[in-house]
């Protein structure tokens, strides 16, 4: 049985005060659920990781980073390593989020190095994949997702794959308020699970958690979670409002 997983990606939002306030409100409101029926994580900006980890220390909510660099240390100005993230108390790390792919220009090859380095460094990567609107319109969704998964997971053993969560985020649904329909999301998730089965084996396919992301709100979370191959939700905008995020967690239990 795959345990449901709800993660909040705060992106480049909050400040020193509001990040801690938000974390505390989420912890207080999910004390009965987080860590029991559902895995919950929040991914604040790097500079607030320590404060948020401290604010959540007596809760079962995990903390994740939004990105990392694959080298262990050295002259990489502005970058953050897996050991630095571990130091702050991080458990998870997003790798290859669509904004990193399409705004910052990250390649599948770079993302693959990040996924591998995250695992070696003791973090649990959440590998994000998903097609652009133009790619969906050109019926290239499966082709794009196949490339992102094959290249993103290249060289990873089945044992290492067990550390990985996949997040399917169709880019047209991110921050637009236009979520994929549950049928479209289920179709993509089924495709991803089948592909993991082909790349590894049936057991890996059965065990891997695949989250859906893109305009998840309290009003659509339960319907999305009702889909057979949707194991959780990666939430952007709605994770910045404690009440909305708590309602989404509740819908995933
Ligand atoms: P929104 O929920 O704001 O659409 O963002 C989704 C996302 O990118 C989560 O990583």
Short mmCIF file of C-alpha atoms and ligand atoms in Angstrom, two decimals:
data_model
loop_
_atom_site.label_atom_id
_atom_site.label_comp_id
_atom_site.label_asym_id
_atom_site.label_seq_id
_atom_site.Cartn_x
_atom_site.Cartn_y
_atom_site.Cartn_z
CA UNK A 1 0.00 0.00 0.00
CA UNK A 2 1.32 3.41 -0.96
CA UNK A 3 0.90 5.97 1.82
CA UNK A 4 -0.61 9.24 0.58
CA UNK A 5 1.85 12.13 0.38
CA UNK A 6 1.02 15.83 0.37
CA UNK A 7 3.86 18.30 -0.17
CA UNK A 8 3.68 22.09 -0.23
CA UNK A 9 6.05 23.94 -2.52
CA UNK A 10 6.27 27.49 -1.20
CA UNK A 11 8.40 28.60 -4.20
CA UNK A 12 9.86 32.13 -3.77
CA UNK A 13 7.29 33.21 -1.19
CA UNK A 14 7.09 33.98 2.56
CA UNK A 15 9.61 35.81 4.75
CA UNK A 16 11.37 35.02 8.02
CA UNK A 17 8.25 35.67 10.05
CA UNK A 18 5.52 34.32 7.78
CA UNK A 19 7.42 31.10 6.97
CA UNK A 20 7.53 30.17 10.66
CA UNK A 21 3.92 31.26 11.25
CA UNK A 22 2.70 29.19 8.30
CA UNK A 23 4.69 26.13 9.42
CA UNK A 24 3.30 26.38 12.96
CA UNK A 25 -0.29 26.75 11.78
CA UNK A 26 0.06 23.71 9.49
CA UNK A 27 1.61 21.68 12.33
CA UNK A 28 -1.13 22.65 14.78
CA UNK A 29 -3.90 21.86 12.31
CA UNK A 30 -2.53 18.50 11.17
CA UNK A 31 -1.36 17.06 14.49
CA UNK A 32 -3.86 14.18 14.17
CA UNK A 33 -3.13 13.34 10.55
CA UNK A 34 0.41 14.25 9.47
CA UNK A 35 2.71 11.27 9.68
CA UNK A 36 -0.16 8.88 10.45
CA UNK A 37 -2.42 8.34 7.47
CA UNK A 38 -0.51 10.71 5.24
CA UNK A 39 3.08 11.90 4.72
CA UNK A 40 3.23 15.71 4.83
CA UNK A 41 6.16 17.89 3.78
CA UNK A 42 6.71 21.59 3.19
CA UNK A 43 9.40 23.05 0.94
CA UNK A 44 10.29 26.60 2.02
CA UNK A 45 12.93 28.81 0.37
CA UNK A 46 16.52 27.81 1.32
CA UNK A 47 17.05 30.71 3.69
CA UNK A 48 14.09 29.73 5.89
CA UNK A 49 14.80 25.99 6.03
CA UNK A 50 16.45 26.12 9.43
CA UNK A 51 13.76 28.25 11.04
CA UNK A 52 10.97 26.12 9.56
CA UNK A 53 12.65 22.86 10.59
CA UNK A 54 12.91 24.22 14.13
CA UNK A 55 9.27 25.32 14.12
CA UNK A 56 8.24 21.81 13.02
CA UNK A 57 10.60 19.87 15.30
CA UNK A 58 7.84 18.47 17.51
CA UNK A 59 5.52 17.68 14.60
CA UNK A 60 5.53 14.85 12.05
CA UNK A 61 5.79 17.24 9.13
CA UNK A 62 8.93 16.78 7.06
CA UNK A 63 10.85 19.58 5.40
CA UNK A 64 12.11 19.58 1.84
CA UNK A 65 14.26 21.88 -0.25
CA UNK A 66 13.15 23.20 -3.63
CA UNK A 67 16.43 22.43 -5.36
CA UNK A 68 20.09 21.50 -4.71
CA UNK A 69 23.38 21.25 -6.58
CA UNK A 70 24.95 17.87 -7.33
CA UNK A 71 28.53 18.60 -6.26
CA UNK A 72 29.38 17.91 -2.61
CA UNK A 73 31.25 21.20 -2.04
CA UNK A 74 33.62 23.63 -3.73
CA UNK A 75 33.62 26.74 -5.88
CA UNK A 76 29.95 26.81 -6.98
CA UNK A 77 28.85 30.30 -6.03
CA UNK A 78 25.24 30.51 -4.97
CA UNK A 79 24.65 26.76 -4.89
CA UNK A 80 23.57 24.50 -2.00
CA UNK A 81 24.75 20.90 -1.49
CA UNK A 82 22.89 17.86 -0.20
CA UNK A 83 24.95 17.83 3.01
CA UNK A 84 24.03 21.46 3.68
CA UNK A 85 20.38 20.54 3.26
CA UNK A 86 20.78 17.54 5.58
CA UNK A 87 22.38 19.90 8.08
CA UNK A 88 19.26 22.06 8.15
CA UNK A 89 17.10 19.02 8.84
CA UNK A 90 15.77 18.46 5.33
CA UNK A 91 14.37 15.07 4.35
CA UNK A 92 13.20 15.74 0.79
CA UNK A 93 14.43 17.74 -2.19
CA UNK A 94 12.49 18.71 -5.31
CA UNK A 95 14.52 18.00 -8.45
CA UNK A 96 13.63 19.29 -11.91
CA UNK A 97 10.61 21.38 -10.97
CA UNK A 98 9.08 22.85 -14.13
CA UNK A 99 10.10 26.37 -13.12
CA UNK A 100 13.70 25.20 -12.88
CA UNK A 101 13.42 23.47 -16.23
CA UNK A 102 11.63 26.25 -18.11
CA UNK A 103 12.56 29.48 -16.29
CA UNK A 104 16.11 28.67 -15.16
CA UNK A 105 16.91 26.31 -18.04
CA UNK A 106 17.84 23.06 -16.27
CA UNK A 107 18.42 20.06 -18.52
CA UNK A 108 17.47 16.42 -17.97
CA UNK A 109 21.16 15.62 -17.64
CA UNK A 110 21.64 18.14 -14.80
CA UNK A 111 18.45 16.99 -13.09
CA UNK A 112 19.67 13.38 -13.26
CA UNK A 113 22.88 14.39 -11.47
CA UNK A 114 20.83 16.14 -8.80
CA UNK A 115 18.57 13.11 -8.24
CA UNK A 116 21.59 10.81 -7.90
CA UNK A 117 23.44 13.23 -5.59
CA UNK A 118 20.35 13.73 -3.44
CA UNK A 119 20.09 9.97 -2.84
CA UNK A 120 23.83 9.57 -2.17
CA UNK A 121 23.57 12.46 0.27
CA UNK A 122 20.73 10.80 2.18
CA UNK A 123 17.89 12.96 0.84
CA UNK A 124 14.68 11.71 -0.76
CA UNK A 125 14.30 13.35 -4.19
CA UNK A 126 10.94 14.29 -5.65
CA UNK A 127 11.55 14.18 -9.41
CA UNK A 128 9.15 16.53 -11.20
CA UNK A 129 8.06 15.85 -14.76
CA UNK A 130 5.35 17.24 -17.03
CA UNK A 131 4.64 18.56 -20.48
CA UNK A 132 4.14 22.13 -21.74
CA UNK A 133 0.78 23.14 -23.19
CA UNK A 134 2.28 23.19 -26.69
CA UNK A 135 3.61 19.65 -26.18
CA UNK A 136 0.19 18.40 -25.05
CA UNK A 137 -1.46 20.10 -28.04
CA UNK A 138 1.05 18.34 -30.29
CA UNK A 139 0.14 14.99 -28.59
CA UNK A 140 3.67 14.75 -27.18
CA UNK A 141 2.80 14.30 -23.49
CA UNK A 142 3.91 10.67 -23.32
CA UNK A 143 7.04 11.33 -25.36
CA UNK A 144 8.10 14.24 -23.11
CA UNK A 145 7.36 12.41 -19.86
CA UNK A 146 9.21 9.32 -21.12
CA UNK A 147 12.31 11.41 -21.90
CA UNK A 148 12.18 13.22 -18.56
CA UNK A 149 11.81 9.96 -16.63
CA UNK A 150 14.36 7.92 -18.59
CA UNK A 151 16.97 10.67 -18.43
CA UNK A 152 16.05 11.83 -14.92
CA UNK A 153 16.39 8.31 -13.50
CA UNK A 154 19.31 7.21 -15.70
CA UNK A 155 21.80 5.00 -13.89
CA UNK A 156 19.67 4.56 -10.75
CA UNK A 157 19.39 1.02 -9.39
CA UNK A 158 16.02 -0.34 -8.26
CA UNK A 159 17.25 0.00 -4.69
CA UNK A 160 17.98 3.69 -5.18
CA UNK A 161 14.68 4.20 -6.97
CA UNK A 162 12.94 3.31 -3.71
CA UNK A 163 14.12 6.70 -2.36
CA UNK A 164 12.41 8.55 -5.22
CA UNK A 165 8.94 10.10 -5.44
CA UNK A 166 7.72 11.28 -8.83
CA UNK A 167 5.57 14.38 -9.28
CA UNK A 168 3.61 14.82 -12.49
CA UNK A 169 2.91 18.49 -13.06
CA UNK A 170 1.50 19.43 -16.46
CA UNK A 171 3.02 22.89 -16.97
CA UNK A 172 -0.22 24.39 -18.31
CA UNK A 173 -1.86 23.61 -14.93
CA UNK A 174 0.79 25.26 -12.73
CA UNK A 175 -0.39 28.51 -11.20
CA UNK A 176 -3.10 28.94 -13.82
CA UNK A 177 -6.12 27.73 -11.87
CA UNK A 178 -6.75 25.28 -14.72
CA UNK A 179 -6.09 21.86 -13.25
CA UNK A 180 -5.83 18.78 -15.42
CA UNK A 181 -9.07 16.83 -15.29
CA UNK A 182 -8.89 13.78 -13.00
CA UNK A 183 -9.13 11.62 -16.16
CA UNK A 184 -6.16 13.36 -17.80
CA UNK A 185 -4.13 13.18 -14.58
CA UNK A 186 -4.98 9.49 -14.04
CA UNK A 187 -4.03 8.70 -17.64
CA UNK A 188 -0.62 10.34 -17.21
CA UNK A 189 -0.03 8.68 -13.83
CA UNK A 190 -0.96 5.28 -15.23
CA UNK A 191 1.46 5.89 -18.11
CA UNK A 192 4.25 6.84 -15.66
CA UNK A 193 3.66 3.79 -13.46
CA UNK A 194 3.65 1.48 -16.46
CA UNK A 195 6.88 3.07 -17.70
CA UNK A 196 8.55 2.60 -14.30
CA UNK A 197 7.46 -1.04 -14.51
CA UNK A 198 9.14 -1.36 -17.89
CA UNK A 199 12.30 0.44 -16.75
CA UNK A 200 12.54 -1.55 -13.49
CA UNK A 201 9.98 -4.18 -12.53
CA UNK A 202 6.43 -4.65 -11.34
CA UNK A 203 7.35 -4.21 -7.72
CA UNK A 204 9.05 -0.85 -8.33
CA UNK A 205 5.98 0.30 -10.28
CA UNK A 206 3.66 -0.81 -7.49
CA UNK A 207 5.69 0.89 -4.76
CA UNK A 208 6.66 4.24 -6.26
CA UNK A 209 4.56 7.21 -5.18
CA UNK A 210 3.39 9.51 -7.97
CA UNK A 211 2.08 12.92 -6.91
CA UNK A 212 -0.06 15.22 -9.04
CA UNK A 213 0.68 18.95 -9.09
CA UNK A 214 -0.88 21.94 -10.83
CA UNK A 215 -3.64 24.16 -9.38
CA UNK A 216 -4.52 21.71 -6.60
CA UNK A 217 -7.10 23.33 -4.32
CA UNK A 218 -9.30 22.16 -1.43
CA UNK A 219 -12.15 21.86 -3.94
CA UNK A 220 -10.43 19.40 -6.31
CA UNK A 221 -8.05 17.51 -3.98
CA UNK A 222 -10.44 14.70 -3.02
CA UNK A 223 -11.42 13.99 -6.62
CA UNK A 224 -7.78 13.86 -7.71
CA UNK A 225 -6.88 11.63 -4.75
CA UNK A 226 -9.71 9.31 -5.76
CA UNK A 227 -7.81 8.36 -8.93
CA UNK A 228 -6.18 4.95 -8.74
CA UNK A 229 -2.64 6.03 -9.61
CA UNK A 230 -2.56 9.40 -7.85
CA UNK A 231 -0.76 8.83 -4.56
CA UNK A 232 -0.50 12.40 -3.39
CA UNK A 233 -0.40 16.06 -4.29
CA UNK A 234 2.33 18.64 -4.83
CA UNK A 235 0.72 21.96 -3.97
CA UNK A 236 1.97 25.43 -4.88
CA UNK A 237 -0.27 28.45 -4.29
CA UNK A 238 -2.73 26.71 -1.97
CA UNK A 239 0.11 25.55 0.31
CA UNK A 240 0.71 29.19 1.29
CA UNK A 241 -2.69 29.38 3.00
CA UNK A 242 -2.70 27.19 6.11
CA UNK A 243 -6.45 26.51 5.97
CA UNK A 244 -6.35 25.48 2.31
CA UNK A 245 -3.29 23.27 2.78
CA UNK A 246 -4.87 21.63 5.84
CA UNK A 247 -8.05 20.94 3.88
CA UNK A 248 -5.95 19.34 1.12
CA UNK A 249 -4.12 17.16 3.67
CA UNK A 250 -7.49 16.11 5.06
CA UNK A 251 -8.70 15.19 1.57
CA UNK A 252 -5.67 12.91 1.13
CA UNK A 253 -6.06 10.89 4.34
P1 LIG B 1 0.22 25.63 -8.17
O1 LIG B 1 -0.43 24.70 -7.15
O2 LIG B 1 0.33 27.04 -7.67
O3 LIG B 1 -0.40 25.51 -9.50
O4 LIG B 1 1.74 25.13 -8.33
C1 LIG B 1 1.99 23.79 -8.57
C2 LIG B 1 3.43 23.53 -8.41
O5 LIG B 1 4.23 23.95 -9.23
C3 LIG B 1 3.88 22.78 -7.24
O6 LIG B 1 5.20 22.43 -7.34
#
